[in-house]
CSV table of C-alpha atoms in Angstrom, one decimal:
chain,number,residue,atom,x,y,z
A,1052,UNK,CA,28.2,179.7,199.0
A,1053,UNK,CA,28.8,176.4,200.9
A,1054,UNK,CA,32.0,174.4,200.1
A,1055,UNK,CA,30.0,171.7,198.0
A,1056,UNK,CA,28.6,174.2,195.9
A,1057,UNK,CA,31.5,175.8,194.8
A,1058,UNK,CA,33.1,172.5,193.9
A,1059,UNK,CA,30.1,171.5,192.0
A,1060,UNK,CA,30.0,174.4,190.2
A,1061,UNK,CA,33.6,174.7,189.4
A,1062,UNK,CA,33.8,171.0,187.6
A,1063,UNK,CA,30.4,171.4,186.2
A,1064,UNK,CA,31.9,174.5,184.3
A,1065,UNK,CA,35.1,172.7,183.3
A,1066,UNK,CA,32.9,169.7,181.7
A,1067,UNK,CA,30.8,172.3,179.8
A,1068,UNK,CA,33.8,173.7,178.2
A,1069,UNK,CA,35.8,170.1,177.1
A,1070,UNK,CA,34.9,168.9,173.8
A,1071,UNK,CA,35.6,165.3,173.3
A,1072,UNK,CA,35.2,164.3,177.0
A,1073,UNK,CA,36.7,160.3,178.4
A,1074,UNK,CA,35.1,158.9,181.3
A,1075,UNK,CA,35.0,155.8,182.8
A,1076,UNK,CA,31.8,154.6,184.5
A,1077,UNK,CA,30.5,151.8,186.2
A,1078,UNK,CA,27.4,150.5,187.5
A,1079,UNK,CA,26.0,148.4,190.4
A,1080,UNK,CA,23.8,145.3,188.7
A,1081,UNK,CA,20.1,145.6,188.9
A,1082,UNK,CA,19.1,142.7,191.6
A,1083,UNK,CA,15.6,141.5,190.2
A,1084,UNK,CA,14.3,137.8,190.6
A,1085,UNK,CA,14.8,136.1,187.3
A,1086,UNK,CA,18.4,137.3,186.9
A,1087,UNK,CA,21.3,135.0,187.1
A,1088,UNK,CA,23.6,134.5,189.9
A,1089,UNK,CA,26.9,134.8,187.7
A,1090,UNK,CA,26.6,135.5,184.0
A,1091,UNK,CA,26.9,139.3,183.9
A,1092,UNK,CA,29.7,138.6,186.8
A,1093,UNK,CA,31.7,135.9,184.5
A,1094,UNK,CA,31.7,138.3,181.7
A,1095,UNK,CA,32.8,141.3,183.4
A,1096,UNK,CA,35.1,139.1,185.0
A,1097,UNK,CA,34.3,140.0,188.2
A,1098,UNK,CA,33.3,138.6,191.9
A,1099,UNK,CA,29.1,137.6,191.6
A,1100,UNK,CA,27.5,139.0,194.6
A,1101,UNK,CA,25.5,135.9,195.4
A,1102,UNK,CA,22.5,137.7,194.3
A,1103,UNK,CA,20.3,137.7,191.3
A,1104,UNK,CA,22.1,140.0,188.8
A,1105,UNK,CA,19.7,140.6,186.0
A,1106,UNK,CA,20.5,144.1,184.3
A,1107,UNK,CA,23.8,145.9,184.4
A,1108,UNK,CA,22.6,149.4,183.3
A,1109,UNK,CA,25.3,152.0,181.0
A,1110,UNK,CA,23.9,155.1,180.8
A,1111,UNK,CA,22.3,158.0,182.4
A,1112,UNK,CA,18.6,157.1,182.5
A,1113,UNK,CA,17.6,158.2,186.4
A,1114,UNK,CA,15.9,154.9,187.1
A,1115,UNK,CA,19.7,153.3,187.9
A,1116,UNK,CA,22.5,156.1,186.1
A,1117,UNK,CA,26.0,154.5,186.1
A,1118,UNK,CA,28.4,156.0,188.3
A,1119,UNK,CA,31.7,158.3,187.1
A,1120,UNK,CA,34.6,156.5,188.3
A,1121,UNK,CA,37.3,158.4,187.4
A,1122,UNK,CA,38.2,162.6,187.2
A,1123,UNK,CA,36.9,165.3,186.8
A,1124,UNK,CA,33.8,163.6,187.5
A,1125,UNK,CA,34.9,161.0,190.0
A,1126,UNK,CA,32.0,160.0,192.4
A,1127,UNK,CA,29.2,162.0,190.3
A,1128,UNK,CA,26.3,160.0,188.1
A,1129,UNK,CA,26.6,160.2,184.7
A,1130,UNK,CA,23.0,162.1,185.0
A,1131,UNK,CA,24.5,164.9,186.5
A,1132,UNK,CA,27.3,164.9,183.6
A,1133,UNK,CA,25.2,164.9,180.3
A,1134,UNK,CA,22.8,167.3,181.6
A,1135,UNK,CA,26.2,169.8,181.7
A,1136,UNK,CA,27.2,168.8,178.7
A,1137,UNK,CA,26.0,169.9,175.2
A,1138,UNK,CA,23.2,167.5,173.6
A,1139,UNK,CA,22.0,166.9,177.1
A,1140,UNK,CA,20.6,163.5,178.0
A,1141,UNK,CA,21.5,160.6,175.8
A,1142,UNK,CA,18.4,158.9,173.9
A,1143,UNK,CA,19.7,155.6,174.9
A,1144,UNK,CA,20.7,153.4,177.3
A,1145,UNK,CA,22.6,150.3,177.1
A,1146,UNK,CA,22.7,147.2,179.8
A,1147,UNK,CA,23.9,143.8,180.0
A,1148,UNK,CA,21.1,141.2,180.5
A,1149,UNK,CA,21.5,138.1,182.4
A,1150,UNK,CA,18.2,136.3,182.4
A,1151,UNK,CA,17.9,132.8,184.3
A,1152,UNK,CA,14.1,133.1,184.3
A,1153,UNK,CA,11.6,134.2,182.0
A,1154,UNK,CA,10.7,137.7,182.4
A,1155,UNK,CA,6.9,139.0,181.7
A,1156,UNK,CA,4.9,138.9,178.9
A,1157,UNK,CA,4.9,142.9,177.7
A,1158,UNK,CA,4.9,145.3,174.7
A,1159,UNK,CA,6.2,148.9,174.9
A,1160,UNK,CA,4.7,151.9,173.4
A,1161,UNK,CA,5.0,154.3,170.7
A,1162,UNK,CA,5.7,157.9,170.9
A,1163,UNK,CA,1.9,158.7,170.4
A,1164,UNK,CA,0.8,156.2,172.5
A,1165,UNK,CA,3.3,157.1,175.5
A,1166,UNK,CA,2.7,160.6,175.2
A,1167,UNK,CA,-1.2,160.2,175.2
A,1168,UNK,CA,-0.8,157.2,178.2
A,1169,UNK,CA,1.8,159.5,180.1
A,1170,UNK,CA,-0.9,162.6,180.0
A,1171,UNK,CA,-3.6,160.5,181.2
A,1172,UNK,CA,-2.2,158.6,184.1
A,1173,UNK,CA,-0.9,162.4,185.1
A,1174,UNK,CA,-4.3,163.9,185.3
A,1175,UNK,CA,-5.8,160.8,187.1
A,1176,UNK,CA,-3.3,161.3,190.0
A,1177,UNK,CA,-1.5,158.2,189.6
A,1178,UNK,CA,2.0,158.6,191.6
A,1179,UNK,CA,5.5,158.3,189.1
A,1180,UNK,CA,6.5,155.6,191.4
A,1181,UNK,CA,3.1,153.7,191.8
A,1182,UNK,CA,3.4,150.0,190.8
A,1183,UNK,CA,0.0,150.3,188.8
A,1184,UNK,CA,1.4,152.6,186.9
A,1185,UNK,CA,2.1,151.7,183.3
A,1186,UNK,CA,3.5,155.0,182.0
A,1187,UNK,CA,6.9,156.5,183.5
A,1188,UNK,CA,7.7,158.7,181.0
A,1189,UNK,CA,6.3,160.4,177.8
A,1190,UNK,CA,8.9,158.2,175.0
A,1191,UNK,CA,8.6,155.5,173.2
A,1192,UNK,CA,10.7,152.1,174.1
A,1193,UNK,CA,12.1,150.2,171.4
A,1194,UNK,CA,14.7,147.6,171.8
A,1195,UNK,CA,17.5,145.3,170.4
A,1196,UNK,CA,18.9,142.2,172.0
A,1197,UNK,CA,22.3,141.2,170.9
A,1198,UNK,CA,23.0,137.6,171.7
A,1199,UNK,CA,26.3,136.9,174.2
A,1200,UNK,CA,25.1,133.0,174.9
A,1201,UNK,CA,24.9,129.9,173.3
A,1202,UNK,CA,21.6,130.1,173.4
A,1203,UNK,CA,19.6,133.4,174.0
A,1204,UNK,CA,15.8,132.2,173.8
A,1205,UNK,CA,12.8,134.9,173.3
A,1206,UNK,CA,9.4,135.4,172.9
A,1207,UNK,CA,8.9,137.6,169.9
A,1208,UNK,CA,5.6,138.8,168.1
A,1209,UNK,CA,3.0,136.6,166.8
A,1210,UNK,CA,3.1,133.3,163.7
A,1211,UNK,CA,0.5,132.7,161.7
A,1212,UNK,CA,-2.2,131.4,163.0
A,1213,UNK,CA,-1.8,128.3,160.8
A,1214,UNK,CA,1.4,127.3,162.1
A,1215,UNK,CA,0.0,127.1,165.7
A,1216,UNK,CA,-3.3,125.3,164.9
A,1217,UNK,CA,-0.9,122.6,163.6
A,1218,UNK,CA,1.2,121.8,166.6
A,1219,UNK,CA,-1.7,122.3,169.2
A,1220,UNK,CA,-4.2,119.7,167.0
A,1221,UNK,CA,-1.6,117.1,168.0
A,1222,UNK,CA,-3.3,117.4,171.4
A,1223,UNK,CA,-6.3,115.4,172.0
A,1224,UNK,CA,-8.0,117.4,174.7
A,1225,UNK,CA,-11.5,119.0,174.5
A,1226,UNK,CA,-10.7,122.6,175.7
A,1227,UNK,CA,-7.7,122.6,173.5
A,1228,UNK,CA,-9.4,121.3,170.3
A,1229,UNK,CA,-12.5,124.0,171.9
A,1230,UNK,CA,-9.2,126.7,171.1
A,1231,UNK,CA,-8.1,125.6,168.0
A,1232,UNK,CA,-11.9,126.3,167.0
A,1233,UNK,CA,-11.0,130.1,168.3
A,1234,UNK,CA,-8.1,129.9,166.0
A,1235,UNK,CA,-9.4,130.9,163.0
A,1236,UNK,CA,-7.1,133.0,160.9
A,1237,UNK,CA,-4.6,135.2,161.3
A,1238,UNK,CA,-7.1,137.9,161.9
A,1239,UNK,CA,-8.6,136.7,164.9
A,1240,UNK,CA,-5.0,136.9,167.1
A,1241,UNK,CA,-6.4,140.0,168.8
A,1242,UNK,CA,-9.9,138.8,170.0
A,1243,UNK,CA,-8.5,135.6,171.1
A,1244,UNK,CA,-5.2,137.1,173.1
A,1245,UNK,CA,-8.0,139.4,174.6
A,1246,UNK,CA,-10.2,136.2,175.7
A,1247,UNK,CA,-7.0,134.8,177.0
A,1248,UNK,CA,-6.1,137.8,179.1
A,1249,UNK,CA,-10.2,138.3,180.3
A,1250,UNK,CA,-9.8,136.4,183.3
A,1251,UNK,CA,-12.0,133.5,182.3
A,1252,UNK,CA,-11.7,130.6,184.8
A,1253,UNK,CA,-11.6,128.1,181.1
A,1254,UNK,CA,-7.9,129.7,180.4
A,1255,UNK,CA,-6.7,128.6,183.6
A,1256,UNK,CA,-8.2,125.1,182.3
A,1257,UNK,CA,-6.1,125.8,179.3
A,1258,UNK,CA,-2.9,126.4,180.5
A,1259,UNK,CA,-3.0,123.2,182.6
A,1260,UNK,CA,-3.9,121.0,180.2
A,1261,UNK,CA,-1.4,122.1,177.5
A,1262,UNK,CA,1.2,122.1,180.5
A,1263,UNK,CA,0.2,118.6,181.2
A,1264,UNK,CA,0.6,117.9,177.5
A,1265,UNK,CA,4.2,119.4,177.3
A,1266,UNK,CA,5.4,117.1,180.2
A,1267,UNK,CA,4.0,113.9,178.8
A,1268,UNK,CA,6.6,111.3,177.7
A,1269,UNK,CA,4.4,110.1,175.5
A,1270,UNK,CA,4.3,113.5,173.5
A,1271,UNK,CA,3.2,112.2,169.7
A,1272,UNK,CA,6.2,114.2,168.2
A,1273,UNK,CA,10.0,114.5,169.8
A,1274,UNK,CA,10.0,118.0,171.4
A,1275,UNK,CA,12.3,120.5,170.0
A,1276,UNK,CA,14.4,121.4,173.1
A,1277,UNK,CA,14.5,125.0,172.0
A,1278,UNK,CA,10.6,124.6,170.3
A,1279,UNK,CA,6.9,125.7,171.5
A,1280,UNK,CA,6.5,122.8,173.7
A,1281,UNK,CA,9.8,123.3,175.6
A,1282,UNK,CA,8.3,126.6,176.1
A,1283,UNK,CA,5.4,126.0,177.5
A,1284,UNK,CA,6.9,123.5,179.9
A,1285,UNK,CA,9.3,126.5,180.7
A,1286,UNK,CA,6.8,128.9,181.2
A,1287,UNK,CA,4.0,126.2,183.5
A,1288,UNK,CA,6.8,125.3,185.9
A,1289,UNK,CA,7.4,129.1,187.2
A,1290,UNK,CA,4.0,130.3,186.1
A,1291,UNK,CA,1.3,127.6,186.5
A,1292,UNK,CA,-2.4,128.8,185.1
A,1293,UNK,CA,-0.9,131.8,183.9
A,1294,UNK,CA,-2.9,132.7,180.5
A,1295,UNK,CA,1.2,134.0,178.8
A,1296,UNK,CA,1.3,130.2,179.0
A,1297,UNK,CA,-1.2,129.9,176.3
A,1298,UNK,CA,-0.3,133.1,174.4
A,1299,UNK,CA,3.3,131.4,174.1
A,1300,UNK,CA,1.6,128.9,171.3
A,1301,UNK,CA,0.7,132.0,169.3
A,1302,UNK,CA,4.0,133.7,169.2
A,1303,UNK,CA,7.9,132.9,168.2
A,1304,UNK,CA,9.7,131.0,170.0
A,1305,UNK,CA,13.2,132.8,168.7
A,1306,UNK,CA,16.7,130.9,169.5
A,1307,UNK,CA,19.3,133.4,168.9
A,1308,UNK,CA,23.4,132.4,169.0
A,1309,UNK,CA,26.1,134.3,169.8
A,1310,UNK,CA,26.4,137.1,167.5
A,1311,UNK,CA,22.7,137.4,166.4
A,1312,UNK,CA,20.5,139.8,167.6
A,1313,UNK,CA,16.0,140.8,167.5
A,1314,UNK,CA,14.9,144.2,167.3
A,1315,UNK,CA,11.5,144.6,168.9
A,1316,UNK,CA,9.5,147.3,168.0
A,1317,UNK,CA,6.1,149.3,169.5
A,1318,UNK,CA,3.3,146.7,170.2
A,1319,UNK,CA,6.1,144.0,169.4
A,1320,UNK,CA,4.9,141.2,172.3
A,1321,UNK,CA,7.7,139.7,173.9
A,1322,UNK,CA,9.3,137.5,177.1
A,1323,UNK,CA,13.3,136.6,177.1
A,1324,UNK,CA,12.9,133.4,178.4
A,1325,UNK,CA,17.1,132.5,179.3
A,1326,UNK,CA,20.4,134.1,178.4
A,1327,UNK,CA,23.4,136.9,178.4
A,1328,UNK,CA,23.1,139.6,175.8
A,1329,UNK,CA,23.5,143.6,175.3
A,1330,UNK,CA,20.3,145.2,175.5
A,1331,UNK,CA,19.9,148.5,173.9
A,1332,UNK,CA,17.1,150.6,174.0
A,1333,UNK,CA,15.8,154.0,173.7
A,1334,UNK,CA,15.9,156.2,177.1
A,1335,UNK,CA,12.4,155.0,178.6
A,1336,UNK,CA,10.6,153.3,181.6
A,1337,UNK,CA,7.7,152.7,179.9
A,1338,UNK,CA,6.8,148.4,180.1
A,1339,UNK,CA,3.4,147.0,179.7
A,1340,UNK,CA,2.9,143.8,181.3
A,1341,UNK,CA,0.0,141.6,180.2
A,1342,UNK,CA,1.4,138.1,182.3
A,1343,UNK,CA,4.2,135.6,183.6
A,1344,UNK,CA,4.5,138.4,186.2
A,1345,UNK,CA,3.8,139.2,189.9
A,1346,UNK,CA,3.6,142.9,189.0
A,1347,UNK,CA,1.1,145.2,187.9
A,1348,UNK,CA,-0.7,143.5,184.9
A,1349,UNK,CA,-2.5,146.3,182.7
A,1350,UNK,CA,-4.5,144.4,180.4
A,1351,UNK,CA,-6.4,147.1,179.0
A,1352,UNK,CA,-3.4,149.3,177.7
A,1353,UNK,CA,-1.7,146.1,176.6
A,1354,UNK,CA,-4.6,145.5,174.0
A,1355,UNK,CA,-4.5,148.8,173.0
A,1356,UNK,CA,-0.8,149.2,172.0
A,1357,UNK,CA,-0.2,145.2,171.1
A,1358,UNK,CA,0.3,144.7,167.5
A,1359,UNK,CA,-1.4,141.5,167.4
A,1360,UNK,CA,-0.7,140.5,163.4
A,1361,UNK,CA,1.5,137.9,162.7
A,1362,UNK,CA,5.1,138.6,161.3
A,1363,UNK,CA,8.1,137.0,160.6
A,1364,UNK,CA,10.1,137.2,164.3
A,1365,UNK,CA,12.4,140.2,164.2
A,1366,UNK,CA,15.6,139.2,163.6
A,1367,UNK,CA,17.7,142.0,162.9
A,1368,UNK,CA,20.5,141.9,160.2
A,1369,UNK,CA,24.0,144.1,160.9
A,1370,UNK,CA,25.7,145.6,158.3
A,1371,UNK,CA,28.9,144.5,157.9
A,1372,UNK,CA,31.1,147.6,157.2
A,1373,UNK,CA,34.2,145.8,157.0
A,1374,UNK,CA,36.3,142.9,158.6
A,1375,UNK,CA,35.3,142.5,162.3
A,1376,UNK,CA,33.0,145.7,162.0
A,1377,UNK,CA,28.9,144.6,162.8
A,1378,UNK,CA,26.4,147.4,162.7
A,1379,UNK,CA,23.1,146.6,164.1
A,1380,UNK,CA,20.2,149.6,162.7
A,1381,UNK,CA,16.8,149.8,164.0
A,1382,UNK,CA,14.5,152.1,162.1
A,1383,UNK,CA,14.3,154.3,164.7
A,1384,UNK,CA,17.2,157.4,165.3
A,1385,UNK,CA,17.5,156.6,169.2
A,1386,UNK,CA,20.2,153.8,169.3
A,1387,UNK,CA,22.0,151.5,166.7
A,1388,UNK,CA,24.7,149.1,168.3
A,1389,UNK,CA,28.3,148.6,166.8
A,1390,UNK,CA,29.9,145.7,167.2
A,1391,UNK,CA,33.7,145.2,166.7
A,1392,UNK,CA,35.8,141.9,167.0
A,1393,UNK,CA,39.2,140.1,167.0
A,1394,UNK,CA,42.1,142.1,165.0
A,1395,UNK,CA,39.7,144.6,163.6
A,1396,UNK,CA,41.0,147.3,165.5
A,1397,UNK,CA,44.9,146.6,165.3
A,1398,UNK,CA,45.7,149.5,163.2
A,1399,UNK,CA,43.3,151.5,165.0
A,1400,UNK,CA,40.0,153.3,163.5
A,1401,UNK,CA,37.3,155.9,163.9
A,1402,UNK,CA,34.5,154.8,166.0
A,1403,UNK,CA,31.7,156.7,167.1
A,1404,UNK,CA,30.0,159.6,165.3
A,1405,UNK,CA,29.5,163.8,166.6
A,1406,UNK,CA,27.1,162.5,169.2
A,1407,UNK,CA,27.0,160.5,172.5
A,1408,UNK,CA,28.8,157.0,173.0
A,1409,UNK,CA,28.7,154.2,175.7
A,1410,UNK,CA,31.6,151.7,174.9
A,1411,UNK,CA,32.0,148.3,176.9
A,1412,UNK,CA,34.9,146.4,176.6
A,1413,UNK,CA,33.8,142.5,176.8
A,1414,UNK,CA,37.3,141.0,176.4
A,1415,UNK,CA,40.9,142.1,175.0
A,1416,UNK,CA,42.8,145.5,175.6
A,1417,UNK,CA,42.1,148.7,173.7
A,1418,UNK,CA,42.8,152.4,173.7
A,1419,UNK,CA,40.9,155.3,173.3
A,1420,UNK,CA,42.5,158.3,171.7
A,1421,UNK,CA,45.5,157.4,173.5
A,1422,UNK,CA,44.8,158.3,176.3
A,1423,UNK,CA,42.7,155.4,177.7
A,1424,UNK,CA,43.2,151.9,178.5
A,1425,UNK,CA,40.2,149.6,178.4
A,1426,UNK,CA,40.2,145.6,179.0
A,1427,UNK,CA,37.4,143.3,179.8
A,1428,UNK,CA,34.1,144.8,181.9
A,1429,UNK,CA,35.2,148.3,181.5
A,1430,UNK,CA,32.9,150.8,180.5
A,1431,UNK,CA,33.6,154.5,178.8
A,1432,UNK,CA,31.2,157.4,178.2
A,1433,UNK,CA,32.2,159.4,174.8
A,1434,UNK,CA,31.3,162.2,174.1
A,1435,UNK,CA,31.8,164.2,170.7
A,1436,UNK,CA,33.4,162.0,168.9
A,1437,UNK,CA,34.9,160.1,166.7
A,1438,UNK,CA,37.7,158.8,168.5
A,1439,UNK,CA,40.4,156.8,167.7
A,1440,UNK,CA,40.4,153.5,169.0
A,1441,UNK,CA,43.1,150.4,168.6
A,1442,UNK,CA,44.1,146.8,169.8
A,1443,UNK,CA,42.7,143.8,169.7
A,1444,UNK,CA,39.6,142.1,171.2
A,1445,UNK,CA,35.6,142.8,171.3
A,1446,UNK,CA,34.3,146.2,172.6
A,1447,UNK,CA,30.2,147.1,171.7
A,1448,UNK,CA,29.5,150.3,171.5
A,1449,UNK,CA,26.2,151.9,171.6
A,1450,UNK,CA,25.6,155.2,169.9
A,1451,UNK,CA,22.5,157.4,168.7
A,1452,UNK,CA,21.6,156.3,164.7
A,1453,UNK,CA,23.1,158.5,162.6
């Protein structure tokens, strides 16, 4: 038996038997296009590395696992930790999200729907790591965005179709007055996002002219910095022609502040358009893209998962617990998100439950059971708990749903 071996088997044995394992982790940020050059940076107070830093991932999903940065583990992903550890792999992952850019247009699956999309792409021989590939994994992908920025700007699910037709008959443009015509009721959302997304050389039309209308000065009504038209300006200047510029007069445009949070759920349409929040999300890869993207575009799948009725946009309530103590609860037992603030934790309390825990400390000083010493940007994997923690400042901390 080499060296290596024996050393990997030796701590792997010692982290099977601890109950109520501490370890600190830390990740590299996730370089894609639209993410900003020093948000995620600024709040983990931190150097920016003059890249885009979009997505800052905590947990041990394999697409970017967060490293161990302290011992026993020291220098091992936190992959290779849960998988020793009792419970196994944790059902969600947390990240911070810096978006400068809009990001695509895209829904995410159920657990039917991955499962059957995950079997089929494996029996048609499509590679795990081919771009066209929608389906990475078998799981669903649900998701909550809690707001860090003043603002945090989405695109969330479909209005009713009333509500649009009376912004876009402001515009007095025949292929935009030939949409409104399309537009008419709530039930025909899915036949006309389907027309939008066929490729027809009139959508490109579309986009242009409601692009042109969004830029004119001369706009018949003051536009709503934060509104439909400021969206579709936002959307025309990175993606000209693109048929998510149309689609965006359908849907939400949601302006969350600091504090708030959405919780988007299978066949939930959505784009984050600009801002810094905590993103968590069950433990999946699976993202269906349908535009405002240079990737794979699956248009198909997309009309077969989207939930293309109209619904209030997704805000998500927490419940309060006490003083300082947020609880954000999707109805789904992957993830919830706890958020605790200020003096709340002065006298110390019980956070976490028997499972799994990711805590990030965004400013202050705390400790954990004693033994542990966060302040701002550091990150801890729990495991077992609860554990005691106390001081003063704002830690989030992501946890299965109880």
């Amino acid at each position: 038996m080499s060296t290596s071996t024996s050393i990997r088997r030796c701590w792997l044995s010692t982290m099977a038997r601890l109950k109520g394992v501490i370890l600190r982790i830390a990740n590299s940020p996730r370089d894609y296009a639209w993410g900003s050059t020093t948000a995620i940076a600024e709040l983990l107070g931190r150097e920016p590395s003059g890249a885009p830093e979009a997505e800052y991932w905590l947990g041990d999903h394999p697409g970017s696992p967060a490293l161990v940065v302290d011992r026993p583990a020291v220098g091992r992903t936190l992959a290779d930790v849960t998988t020793s550890l009792p419970g196994g792999r944790l059902p969600f992952l947390m990240k911070v999200l810096a978006a400068a850019e809009p990001l695509s247009l895209q829904v995410h699956p159920s657990l039917a729907q991955a499962a059957e999309g995950f079997a089929r792409e494996n029996a048609s021989g499509v590679a795990i790591d081919d771009p066209r590939r929608s389906y990475k994994d078998d799981l669903h992908k649900p998701e909550l965005i809690y707001a860090l920025s003043d603002p945090f700007i989405a695109l969330s699910g479909f209005r009713p179709v009333a509500a649009a037709r009376s912004e876009l008959a402001t515009v007095d443009e025949p292929c935009v007055n030939d949409f409104v015509e399309r537009l008419t009721g709530d039930g025909a959302l899915a036949d006309v996002v389907a027309w939008l997304l066929s490729g027809d050389p009139e959508v490109a039309h579309l986009a242009t002219a409601l692009a042109d209308e969004a830029g004119d000065e001369a706009h018949p009504h003051p536009i709503d910095p934060h509104g439909t038209w400021a969206t579709v300006r936002r959307l025309a200047e990175r993606y000209p022609g693109d048929p998510g510029v149309v689609i965006s007069t359908l849907m939400h445009t949601v302006v969350l502040r600091p504090g708030e949070a959405l919780y988007l759920p299978a066949g939930n349409l959505h784009s984050y358009q600009e801002g810094l929040g905590i993103e968590v999300m069950a433990a999946s890869d699976n993202v269906i893209r349908g535009g405002l993207t240079p990737k794979h575009v699956d248009v198909d799948e997309l009309l077969a998962v989207l939930d293309a009725r109209p619904l209030p946009a997704p805000r998500l309530e927490p419940q309060v617990t006490q003083p300082g103590f947020s609880v954000f609860r999707p109805d789904v037992p992957d993830f919830c998100l706890t958020v605790v603030e200020g003096e709340a934790l002065a006298d110390g309390a019980l956070m976490g439950g028997e499972g799994p825990s990711i805590l990030l400390c965004l400013d202050g000083q705390l400790s954990v059971d004693g033994q542990t010493t966060v302040t701002r940007g550091d990150a801890l994997y729990l495991s077992d708990g609860p554990y005691e923690v106390g001081g003063t400042g704002r830690v989030v901390i992501a946890s299965a749903n109880e």
